[in-house]
Amino acid sequence: MRPSVPVAAVVFAVYCVIVISLMQTSGIGYEHFFDTAADTVRAAVLPLAAGAVWLVAFLVWARWDHVFRDARRLPLRWGYWVLPVLMVLVALLHLVGVDWGAFAPEHLLAVLTASVLVGFTEETLFRGIVLRSLRQGDRSEGTAALWTTLWFGAFHVTNLLLGEPGAVLQVVFAALGGVAFYLLRRGTGVLIAAMALHGLWDFSTFLSGVHAVDGVATDAASFLTSFVYVAALVTLVVLVVRERRRPAAEAITAPHDASTAPAPR
């Protein structure tokens, strides 16, 4: 099946129906997803696992290329790496500030599994399927990056259905965080790098949201988080402006087929 935005939209819609409906039927409110191991498995692990099965099944059937690896790695200036590095630092500070003694081993394993599944499913969907569809045609890479970011942010409005009143703010913060995931996908040329950062970020925030210790590490993480979002906004604006002439198709065109890529306008 030829990659296209309408097809990606259908995949996205089915994923939302599967995951959100299973999360709703768990009977656990969004703010309590990670309170216990049992809650985490019912409210997060099982729904996300079902979503992962859907995404993998689609890709096996549709056989889209360059979802997990780009045909060529697009150049990325060193300044763009500041944002992903800053997110790693904040995640590590969150982990330092976690009250590890308050977690049973099975609880930690459940949260870790949920975090890995979030990284896999959301990156496969957005920086994989959605970005691949947006790179089809004559769009610029800046346009593809922008719409992938906005789509990822808008996805989090579905948390309203799970009883999360702060979902509107999550739309903004998730979109900005998605800029770093895009940069890692692009900078390394492989999707697993974005999955790793996404999983690490969520693992640290899930744990710190349940049992965090007031201290230097926690305060430093909170302080630096504001810089993460400011840096993400600035990075996105610069990226969209600078990449407005680079054909998005460059990333999915093999080097020996470079002559077939659309020329910059």
Coordinates of C-alpha atoms in Angstrom, one line a residue:
M1 CA 0.0 0.0 0.0
R2 CA 1.4 3.4 -1.0
P3 CA 2.1 5.6 2.1
S4 CA -0.4 8.6 2.3
V5 CA -1.8 10.9 5.0
P6 CA -5.4 9.5 4.7
V7 CA -4.1 6.0 5.3
A8 CA -2.0 7.2 8.3
A9 CA -5.1 9.0 9.6
V10 CA -7.1 5.7 9.5
V11 CA -4.3 3.9 11.3
F12 CA -4.2 6.6 13.9
A13 CA -8.0 6.5 14.4
V14 CA -8.1 2.8 14.9
Y15 CA -5.2 3.0 17.4
C16 CA -7.0 5.6 19.4
V17 CA -10.2 3.5 19.5
I18 CA -8.3 0.4 20.6
V19 CA -6.1 2.0 23.3
I20 CA -8.5 4.6 24.7
S21 CA -11.5 2.2 24.9
L22 CA -9.4 -0.4 26.7
M23 CA -8.1 2.2 29.1
Q24 CA -11.7 3.4 29.8
T25 CA -12.9 -0.2 30.4
S26 CA -10.2 -0.7 33.0
G27 CA -12.2 1.6 35.3
I28 CA -9.1 3.3 36.5
G29 CA -8.8 7.1 36.3
Y30 CA -5.9 8.6 34.4
E31 CA -4.2 10.0 37.5
H32 CA -4.1 6.6 39.1
F33 CA -2.8 4.5 36.2
F34 CA 0.5 3.9 38.0
D35 CA -0.5 3.7 41.6
T36 CA 0.0 -0.1 41.8
A37 CA 1.4 -2.8 39.7
A38 CA -2.1 -4.2 39.0
D39 CA -3.5 -0.8 38.0
T40 CA -0.5 -0.2 35.7
V41 CA -1.1 -3.5 33.9
R42 CA -4.8 -3.1 33.5
A43 CA -4.9 0.6 32.6
A44 CA -1.7 1.0 30.6
V45 CA 0.2 -2.2 29.7
L46 CA -2.7 -4.2 28.2
P47 CA -4.2 -1.3 26.2
L48 CA -0.8 -0.3 24.9
A49 CA 0.1 -3.9 24.0
A50 CA -3.1 -4.2 22.0
G51 CA -2.2 -0.9 20.2
A52 CA 1.3 -2.3 19.5
V53 CA -0.3 -5.4 17.9
W54 CA -2.5 -3.2 15.7
L55 CA 0.5 -1.1 14.5
V56 CA 2.7 -4.1 13.8
A57 CA -0.1 -5.9 12.0
F58 CA -0.7 -2.9 9.8
L59 CA 2.9 -2.5 8.9
V60 CA 3.3 -6.2 8.1
W61 CA 0.2 -6.0 5.8
A62 CA 1.0 -2.6 4.2
R63 CA 4.7 -3.2 3.9
W64 CA 5.6 0.5 4.1
D65 CA 9.3 1.2 3.7
H66 CA 11.5 3.6 5.8
V67 CA 9.2 3.5 8.8
F68 CA 11.9 2.3 11.2
R69 CA 15.0 3.5 9.3
D70 CA 15.5 6.3 6.8
A71 CA 17.0 5.6 3.4
R72 CA 19.4 8.5 4.1
R73 CA 20.2 10.4 7.3
L74 CA 19.4 14.0 6.8
P75 CA 22.0 16.5 8.1
L76 CA 21.4 18.0 11.6
R77 CA 23.3 20.9 13.0
W78 CA 25.0 20.4 16.4
G79 CA 22.7 23.0 18.0
Y80 CA 19.7 20.8 17.5
W81 CA 21.2 18.1 19.8
V82 CA 20.8 20.4 22.8
L83 CA 17.2 19.6 23.3
P84 CA 17.5 15.8 23.4
V85 CA 20.5 16.0 25.7
L86 CA 18.5 18.4 28.0
M87 CA 15.6 15.9 28.1
V88 CA 17.9 13.0 29.0
L89 CA 19.4 15.1 31.9
V90 CA 15.9 16.0 33.2
A91 CA 14.9 12.3 33.0
L92 CA 18.0 11.2 35.0
L93 CA 17.3 13.9 37.6
H94 CA 13.8 12.7 38.0
L95 CA 15.0 9.1 38.5
V96 CA 17.5 10.3 41.1
G97 CA 14.7 12.0 42.9
V98 CA 12.4 8.8 43.0
D99 CA 11.7 7.1 46.3
W100 CA 12.8 3.7 45.0
G101 CA 12.1 2.0 48.3
A102 CA 8.4 2.8 47.9
F103 CA 8.1 0.6 44.8
A104 CA 7.8 -3.2 44.9
P105 CA 9.7 -5.0 42.1
E106 CA 6.6 -6.0 40.3
H107 CA 5.4 -2.4 40.4
L108 CA 8.7 -1.2 38.8
L109 CA 8.5 -3.9 36.2
A110 CA 4.9 -2.9 35.3
V111 CA 5.8 0.8 34.9
L112 CA 8.9 0.0 32.9
T113 CA 6.9 -2.2 30.6
A114 CA 4.3 0.5 30.1
S115 CA 7.0 3.0 29.4
V116 CA 8.6 0.8 26.8
L117 CA 5.2 0.2 25.1
V118 CA 4.5 4.0 25.1
G119 CA 7.9 4.6 23.4
F120 CA 7.3 1.8 20.9
T121 CA 3.7 2.5 20.0
E122 CA 3.7 6.3 19.9
E123 CA 7.0 6.6 18.0
T124 CA 6.0 3.9 15.5
L125 CA 2.7 5.8 15.0
F126 CA 4.0 9.4 14.8
R127 CA 7.7 9.5 14.0
G128 CA 7.2 6.3 12.0
I129 CA 3.9 6.0 10.1
V130 CA 2.7 9.6 10.2
L131 CA 6.2 11.1 9.4
R132 CA 6.6 8.5 6.6
S133 CA 3.3 9.5 5.1
L134 CA 4.1 13.3 5.3
R135 CA 7.4 12.7 3.6
Q136 CA 5.5 11.4 0.6
G137 CA 5.0 13.9 -2.2
D138 CA 6.5 17.3 -2.5
R139 CA 6.2 18.6 1.0
S140 CA 9.3 20.2 2.7
E141 CA 11.0 18.5 5.6
G142 CA 10.0 21.5 7.7
T143 CA 6.4 21.0 6.9
A144 CA 6.6 17.3 7.7
A145 CA 8.3 18.0 11.0
L146 CA 5.7 20.6 12.0
W147 CA 2.6 18.5 11.2
T148 CA 4.1 15.5 12.9
T149 CA 4.6 17.6 16.0
L150 CA 1.2 19.1 15.9
W151 CA -0.5 15.8 15.3
F152 CA 1.4 14.2 18.2
G153 CA 0.3 17.0 20.5
A154 CA -3.3 16.9 19.4
F155 CA -3.4 13.1 20.1
H156 CA -3.2 13.9 23.8
V157 CA -6.5 15.6 23.9
T158 CA -7.9 12.1 24.0
N159 CA -6.9 12.0 27.7
L160 CA -10.0 14.1 28.4
L161 CA -11.9 10.8 27.8
L162 CA -9.8 9.2 30.5
G163 CA -10.8 11.9 33.1
E164 CA -7.6 14.0 32.8
P165 CA -8.6 17.7 33.1
G166 CA -5.1 18.8 32.3
A167 CA -5.2 17.2 28.8
V168 CA -5.4 20.6 27.1
L169 CA -2.0 21.5 28.6
Q170 CA -0.7 18.1 27.8
V171 CA -1.4 18.8 24.1
V172 CA 1.1 21.7 24.2
F173 CA 3.8 20.0 26.4
A174 CA 3.6 16.7 24.4
A175 CA 3.9 18.5 21.1
L176 CA 7.0 20.3 22.3
G177 CA 8.5 17.1 23.7
G178 CA 7.8 15.5 20.4
V179 CA 10.3 17.9 18.8
A180 CA 13.1 16.1 20.6
F181 CA 11.8 12.7 19.4
Y182 CA 11.8 13.9 15.8
L183 CA 15.3 15.3 16.2
L184 CA 16.6 11.9 17.4
R185 CA 14.8 10.1 14.6
R186 CA 16.3 12.4 12.1
G187 CA 19.7 12.8 13.6
T188 CA 20.3 9.0 13.9
G189 CA 18.2 7.9 11.0
V190 CA 16.6 5.2 13.1
L191 CA 13.4 5.2 15.0
I192 CA 14.7 3.2 18.0
A193 CA 16.6 6.2 19.2
A194 CA 13.4 8.2 19.5
M195 CA 11.7 5.2 21.2
A196 CA 14.5 5.1 23.8
L197 CA 14.3 8.8 24.7
H198 CA 10.5 8.6 24.8
G199 CA 10.5 5.6 27.0
L200 CA 13.1 7.0 29.3
W201 CA 11.2 10.3 29.6
D202 CA 7.9 8.6 30.4
F203 CA 9.5 6.1 32.8
S204 CA 11.0 8.9 34.9
T205 CA 7.8 11.0 34.9
F206 CA 5.6 8.1 35.7
L207 CA 7.7 7.0 38.7
S208 CA 8.3 10.6 40.0
G209 CA 4.6 11.2 39.7
V210 CA 3.8 8.4 42.1
H211 CA 6.7 8.5 44.6
A212 CA 9.2 11.4 44.5
V213 CA 11.4 12.6 47.3
D214 CA 11.7 16.4 47.8
G215 CA 15.4 17.2 47.3
V216 CA 18.0 18.8 45.1
A217 CA 17.5 16.4 42.2
T218 CA 13.7 16.9 42.1
D219 CA 14.0 20.6 42.3
A220 CA 16.6 20.7 39.6
A221 CA 14.4 18.5 37.3
S222 CA 11.5 20.9 37.8
F223 CA 13.6 23.9 37.1
L224 CA 15.2 22.5 33.9
T225 CA 11.9 21.2 32.6
S226 CA 10.8 24.8 31.8
F227 CA 14.0 25.2 29.8
V228 CA 13.1 22.0 27.9
Y229 CA 9.9 23.4 26.6
V230 CA 11.3 26.8 25.8
A231 CA 14.2 25.2 23.9
A232 CA 11.7 22.9 22.1
L233 CA 9.6 25.9 20.9
V234 CA 12.7 27.8 19.7
T235 CA 14.0 24.6 18.0
L236 CA 10.7 24.0 16.2
V237 CA 10.5 27.5 14.9
V238 CA 14.1 27.4 13.6
L239 CA 13.7 24.0 12.2
V240 CA 10.6 24.8 10.2
V241 CA 12.1 28.0 8.8
R242 CA 15.5 26.5 7.9
E243 CA 13.9 23.3 6.4
R244 CA 11.2 25.0 4.4
R245 CA 13.2 24.3 1.1
R246 CA 14.5 20.8 1.9
P247 CA 12.3 18.2 0.2
A248 CA 11.0 15.7 2.7
A249 CA 11.4 13.0 0.1
E250 CA 15.2 13.2 0.5
A251 CA 14.9 11.0 3.7
I252 CA 13.1 8.2 1.8
T253 CA 15.2 8.4 -1.4
A254 CA 18.1 6.0 -1.5
P255 CA 21.5 7.8 -2.3
H256 CA 21.8 6.2 -5.7
D257 CA 18.3 7.4 -6.5
A258 CA 19.0 11.0 -5.5
S259 CA 18.1 12.3 -8.9
T260 CA 14.5 11.2 -8.4
A261 CA 14.0 13.4 -5.3
P262 CA 12.1 16.7 -5.9
A263 CA 14.5 19.7 -6.3
P264 CA 14.4 22.4 -3.7
R265 CA 12.1 25.3 -4.6

